[in-house]
Coordinates of C-alpha atoms and ligand atoms in Angstrom, one line a residue:
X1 CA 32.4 -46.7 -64.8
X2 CA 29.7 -43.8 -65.1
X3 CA 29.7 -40.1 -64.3
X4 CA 27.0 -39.7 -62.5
X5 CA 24.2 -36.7 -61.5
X6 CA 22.6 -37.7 -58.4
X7 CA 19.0 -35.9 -57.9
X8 CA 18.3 -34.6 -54.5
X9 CA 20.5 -32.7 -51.5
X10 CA 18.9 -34.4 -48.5
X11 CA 19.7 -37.6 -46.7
X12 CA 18.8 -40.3 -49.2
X13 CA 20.8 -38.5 -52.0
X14 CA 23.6 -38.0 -49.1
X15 CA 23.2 -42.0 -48.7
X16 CA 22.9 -42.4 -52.5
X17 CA 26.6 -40.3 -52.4
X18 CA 28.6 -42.2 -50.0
X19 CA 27.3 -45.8 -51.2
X20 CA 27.8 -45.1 -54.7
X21 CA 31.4 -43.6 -53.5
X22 CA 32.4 -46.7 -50.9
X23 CA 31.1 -49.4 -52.9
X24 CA 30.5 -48.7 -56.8
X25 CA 32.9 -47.8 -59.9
X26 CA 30.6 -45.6 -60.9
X27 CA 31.8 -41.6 -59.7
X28 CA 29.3 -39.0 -58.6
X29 CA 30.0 -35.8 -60.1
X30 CA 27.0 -33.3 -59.1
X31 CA 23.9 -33.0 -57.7
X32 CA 20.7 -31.8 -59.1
X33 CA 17.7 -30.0 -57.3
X34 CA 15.1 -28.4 -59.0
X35 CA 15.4 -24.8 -58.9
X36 CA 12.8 -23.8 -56.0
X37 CA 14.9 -26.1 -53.5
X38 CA 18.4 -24.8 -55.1
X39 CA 19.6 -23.0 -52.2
X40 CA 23.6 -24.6 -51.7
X41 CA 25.3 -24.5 -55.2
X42 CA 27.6 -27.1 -53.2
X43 CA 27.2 -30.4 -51.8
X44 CA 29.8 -32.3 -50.7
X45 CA 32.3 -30.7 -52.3
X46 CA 30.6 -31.2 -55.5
X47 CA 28.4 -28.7 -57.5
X48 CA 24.4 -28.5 -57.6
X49 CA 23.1 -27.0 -60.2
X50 CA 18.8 -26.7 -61.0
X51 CA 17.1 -29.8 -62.7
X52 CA 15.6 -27.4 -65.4
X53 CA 18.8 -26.8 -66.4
X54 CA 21.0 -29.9 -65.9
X55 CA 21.0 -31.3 -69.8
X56 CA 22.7 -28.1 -71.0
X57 CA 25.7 -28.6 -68.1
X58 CA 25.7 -32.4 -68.1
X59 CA 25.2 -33.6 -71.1
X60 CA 23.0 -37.2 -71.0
X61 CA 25.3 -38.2 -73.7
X62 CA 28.5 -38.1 -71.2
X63 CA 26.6 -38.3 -67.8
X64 CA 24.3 -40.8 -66.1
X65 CA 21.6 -40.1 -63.6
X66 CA 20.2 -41.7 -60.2
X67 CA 17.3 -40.6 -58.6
X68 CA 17.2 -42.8 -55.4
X69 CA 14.0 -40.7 -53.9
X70 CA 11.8 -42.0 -50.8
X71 CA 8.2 -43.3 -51.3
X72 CA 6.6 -40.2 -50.8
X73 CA 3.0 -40.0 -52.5
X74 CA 3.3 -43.7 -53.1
X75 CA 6.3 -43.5 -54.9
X76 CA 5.3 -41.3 -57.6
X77 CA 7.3 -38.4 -56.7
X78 CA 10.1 -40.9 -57.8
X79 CA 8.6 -41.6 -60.8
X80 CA 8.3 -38.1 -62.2
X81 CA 11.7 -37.5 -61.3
X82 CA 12.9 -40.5 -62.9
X83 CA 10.8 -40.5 -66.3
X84 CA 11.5 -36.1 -66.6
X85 CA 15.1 -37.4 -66.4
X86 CA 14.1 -39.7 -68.7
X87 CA 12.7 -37.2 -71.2
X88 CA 15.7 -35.7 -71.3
X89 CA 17.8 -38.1 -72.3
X90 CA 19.3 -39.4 -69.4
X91 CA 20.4 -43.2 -68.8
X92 CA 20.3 -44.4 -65.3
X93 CA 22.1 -46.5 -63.4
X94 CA 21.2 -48.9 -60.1
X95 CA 23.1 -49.3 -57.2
X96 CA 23.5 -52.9 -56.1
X97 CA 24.5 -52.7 -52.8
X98 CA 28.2 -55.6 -52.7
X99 CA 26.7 -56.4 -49.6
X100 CA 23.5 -58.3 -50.7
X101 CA 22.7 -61.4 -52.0
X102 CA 21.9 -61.9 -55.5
X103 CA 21.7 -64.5 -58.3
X104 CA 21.8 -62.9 -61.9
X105 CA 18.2 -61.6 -61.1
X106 CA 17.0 -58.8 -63.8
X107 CA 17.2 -55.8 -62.3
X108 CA 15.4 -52.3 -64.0
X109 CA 17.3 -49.2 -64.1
X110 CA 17.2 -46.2 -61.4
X111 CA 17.1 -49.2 -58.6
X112 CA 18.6 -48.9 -55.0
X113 CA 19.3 -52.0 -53.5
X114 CA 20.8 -51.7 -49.9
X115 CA 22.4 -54.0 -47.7
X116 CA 21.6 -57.4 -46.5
X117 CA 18.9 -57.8 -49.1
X118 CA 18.3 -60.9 -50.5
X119 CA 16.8 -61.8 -53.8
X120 CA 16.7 -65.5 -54.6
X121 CA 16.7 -66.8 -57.5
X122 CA 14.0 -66.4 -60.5
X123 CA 13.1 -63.4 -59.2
X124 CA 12.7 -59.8 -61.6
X125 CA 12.9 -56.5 -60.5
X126 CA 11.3 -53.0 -62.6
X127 CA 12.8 -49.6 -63.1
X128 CA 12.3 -47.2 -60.1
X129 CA 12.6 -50.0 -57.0
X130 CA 14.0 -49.5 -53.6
X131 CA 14.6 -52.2 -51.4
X132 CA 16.1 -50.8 -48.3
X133 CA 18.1 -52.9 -46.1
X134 CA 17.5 -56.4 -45.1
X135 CA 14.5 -57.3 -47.2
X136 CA 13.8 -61.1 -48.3
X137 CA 12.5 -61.2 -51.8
X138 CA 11.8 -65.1 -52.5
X139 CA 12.1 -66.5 -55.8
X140 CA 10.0 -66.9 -58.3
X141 CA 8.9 -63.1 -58.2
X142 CA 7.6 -60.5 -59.8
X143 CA 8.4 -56.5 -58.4
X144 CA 7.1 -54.2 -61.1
X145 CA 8.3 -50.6 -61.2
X146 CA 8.3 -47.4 -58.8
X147 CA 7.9 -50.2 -56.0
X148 CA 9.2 -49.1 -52.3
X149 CA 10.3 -52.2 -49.9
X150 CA 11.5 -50.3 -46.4
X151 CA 13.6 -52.7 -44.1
X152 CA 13.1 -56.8 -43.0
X153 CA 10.0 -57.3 -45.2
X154 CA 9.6 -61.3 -45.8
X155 CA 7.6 -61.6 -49.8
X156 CA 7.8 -64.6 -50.0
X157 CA 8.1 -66.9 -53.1
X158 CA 5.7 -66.7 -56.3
X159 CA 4.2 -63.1 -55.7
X160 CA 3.9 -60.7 -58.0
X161 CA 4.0 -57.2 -56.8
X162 CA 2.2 -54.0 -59.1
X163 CA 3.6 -50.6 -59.5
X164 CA 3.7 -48.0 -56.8
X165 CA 2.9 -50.2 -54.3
X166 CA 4.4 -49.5 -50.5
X167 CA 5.6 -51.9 -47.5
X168 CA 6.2 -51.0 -44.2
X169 CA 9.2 -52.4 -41.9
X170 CA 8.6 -55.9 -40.7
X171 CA 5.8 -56.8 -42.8
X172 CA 5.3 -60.3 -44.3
X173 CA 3.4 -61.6 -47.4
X174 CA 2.5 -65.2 -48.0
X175 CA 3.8 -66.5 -50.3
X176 CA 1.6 -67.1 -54.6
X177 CA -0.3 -63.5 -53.8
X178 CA -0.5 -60.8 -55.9
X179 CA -0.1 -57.1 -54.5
X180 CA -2.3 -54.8 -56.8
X181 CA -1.3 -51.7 -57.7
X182 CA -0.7 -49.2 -55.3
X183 CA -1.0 -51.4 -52.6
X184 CA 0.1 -49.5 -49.0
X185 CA 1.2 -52.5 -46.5
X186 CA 1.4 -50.9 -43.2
X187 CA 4.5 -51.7 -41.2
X188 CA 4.4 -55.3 -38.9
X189 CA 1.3 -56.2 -41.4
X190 CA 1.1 -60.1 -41.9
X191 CA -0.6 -60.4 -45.5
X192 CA -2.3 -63.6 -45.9
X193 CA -4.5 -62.9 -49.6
X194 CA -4.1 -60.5 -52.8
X195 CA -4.4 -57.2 -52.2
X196 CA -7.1 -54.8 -54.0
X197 CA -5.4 -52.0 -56.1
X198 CA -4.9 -48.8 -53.7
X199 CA -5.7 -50.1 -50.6
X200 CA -4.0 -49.5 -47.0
X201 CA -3.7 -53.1 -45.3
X202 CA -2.3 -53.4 -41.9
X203 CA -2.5 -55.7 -38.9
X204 CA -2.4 -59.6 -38.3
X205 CA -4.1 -61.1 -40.3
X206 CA -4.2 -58.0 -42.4
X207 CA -7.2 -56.0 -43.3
X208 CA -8.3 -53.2 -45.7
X209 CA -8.7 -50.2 -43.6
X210 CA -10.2 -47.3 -45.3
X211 CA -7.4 -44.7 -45.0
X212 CA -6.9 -43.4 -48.3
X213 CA -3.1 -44.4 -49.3
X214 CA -2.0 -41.2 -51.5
X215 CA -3.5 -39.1 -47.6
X216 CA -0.3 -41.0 -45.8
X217 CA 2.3 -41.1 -48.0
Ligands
COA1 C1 -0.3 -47.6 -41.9 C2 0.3 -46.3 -41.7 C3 0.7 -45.7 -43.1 C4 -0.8 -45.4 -41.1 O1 -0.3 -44.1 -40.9 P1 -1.3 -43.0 -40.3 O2 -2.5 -42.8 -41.2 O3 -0.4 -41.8 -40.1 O4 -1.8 -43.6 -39.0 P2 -1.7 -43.1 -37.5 O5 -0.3 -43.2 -37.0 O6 -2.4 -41.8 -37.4 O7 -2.6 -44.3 -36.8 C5 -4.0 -44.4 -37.0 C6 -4.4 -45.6 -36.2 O8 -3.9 -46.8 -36.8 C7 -3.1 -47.5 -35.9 N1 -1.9 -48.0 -36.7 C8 -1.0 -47.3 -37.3 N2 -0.1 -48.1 -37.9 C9 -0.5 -49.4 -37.6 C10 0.1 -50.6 -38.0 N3 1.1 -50.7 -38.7 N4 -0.6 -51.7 -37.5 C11 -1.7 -51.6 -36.8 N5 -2.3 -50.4 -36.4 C12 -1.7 -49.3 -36.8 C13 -2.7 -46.5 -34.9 O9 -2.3 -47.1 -33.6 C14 -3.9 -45.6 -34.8 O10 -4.9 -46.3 -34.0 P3 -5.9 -45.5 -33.1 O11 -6.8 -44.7 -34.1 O12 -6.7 -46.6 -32.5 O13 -5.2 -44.6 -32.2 C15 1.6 -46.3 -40.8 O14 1.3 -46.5 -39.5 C16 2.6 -47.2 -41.3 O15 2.6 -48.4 -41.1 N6 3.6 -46.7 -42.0 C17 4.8 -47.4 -42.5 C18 6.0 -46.9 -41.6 C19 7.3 -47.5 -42.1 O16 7.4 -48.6 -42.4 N7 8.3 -46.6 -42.1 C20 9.6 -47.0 -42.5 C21 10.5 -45.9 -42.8 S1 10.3 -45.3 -44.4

């Protein structure tokens, strides 16, 4: 069981809260914010205290932290969060939600996994990944870090998936493709060949369209 520092005051750290107190051993035991958005020094019932100073109240020796943030700016918001935490010492934990489905699959550090996902087996998952609920991962995978999965996404088997990349609810990727880097999938898109680093794909079949991906999220 971990003490943990959850970062963030706004719904998904309010989501990270109640899943991580309903369905985990682990025990939340503050919030962190940094100290521009500091304006509660409580949060459900527990203190919040600013980012810049966190190490020096909870030490990373006793405490561990979780930084389950959105996708915003293609998941690198996350990513600074995660690797300043990092810098500081901090270990992380993931949250593996009781209520999904997996099979001794590697899973990275500072992961949210929600309910009713399902990663089969032979599939790996990197540091910094949210799958929110109801995702099918198929096996043989690759997810690589600071990825974001939103709800009922089908990968299917054999893909590998690069950093930062994005996928919209109800999208679907054939399965033996390779999602580069950065890769925005726009929600319903139907992905039928690799994807080109930083590009926005959307529709059925899906297309490139040129809408910058860092402009939209
Ligand atoms: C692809 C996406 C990022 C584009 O966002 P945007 O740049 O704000 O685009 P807009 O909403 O201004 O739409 C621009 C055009 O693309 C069309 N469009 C938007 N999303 C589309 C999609 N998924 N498939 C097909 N066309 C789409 C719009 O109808 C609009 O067409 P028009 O110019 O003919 O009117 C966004 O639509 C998307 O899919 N986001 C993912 C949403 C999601 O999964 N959220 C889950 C909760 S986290």
């Amino acid at each position: 069981m971990a003490k943990v520092i959850i970062f963030g005051v706004l719904d998904t750290a309010e989501l990270a809260h109640y899943y991580l107190t309903h369905d985990s051993a682990d025990e939340v035991v503050a919030f962190t914010v940094n100290r521009e958005y500091l304006k509660e020094t409580e949060f459900k019932g527990l203190p919040v205290v600013a980012f810049e100073e966190v190490e020096t109240i909870f030490p990373p020796q006793e405490f561990k932290f979780f930084a389950p943030m959105t996708g915003r700016k293609m998941n690198k918001n996350r990513e600074k969060v995660y690797l300043d935490a990092k810098a500081k010492g901090y270990e992380f934990i993931s949250y593996i939600s009781s209520k999904a489905t997996v099979f001794n699959n590697p899973i990275g550090e500072n992961c949210f996994i929600l309910e009713d996902n399902t990663i089969q087996p032979f599939t790996t998952i990197g540091n910094n990944v949210v799958l929110w609920s109801g995702n099918h991962i198929g096996h043989h995978g690759q997810i690589k870090d600071h990825v974001f999965f939103t709800s009922h996404v089908v990968l299917s088997g054999h893909c590998v998936v690069d950093s930062y990349s994005f996928f919209g609810v109800n999208s679907t990727i054939r399965d033996y493709l390779h999602i580069g880097e950065g890769t925005l999938v726009a929600m319903s898109a139907s992905v039928t060949k690799s994807t080109e680093p930083w590009g926005v794909y959307m529709g059925s079949p899906a297309e490139k369209k040129p809408i910058p991906s860092h402009k939209v999220y």
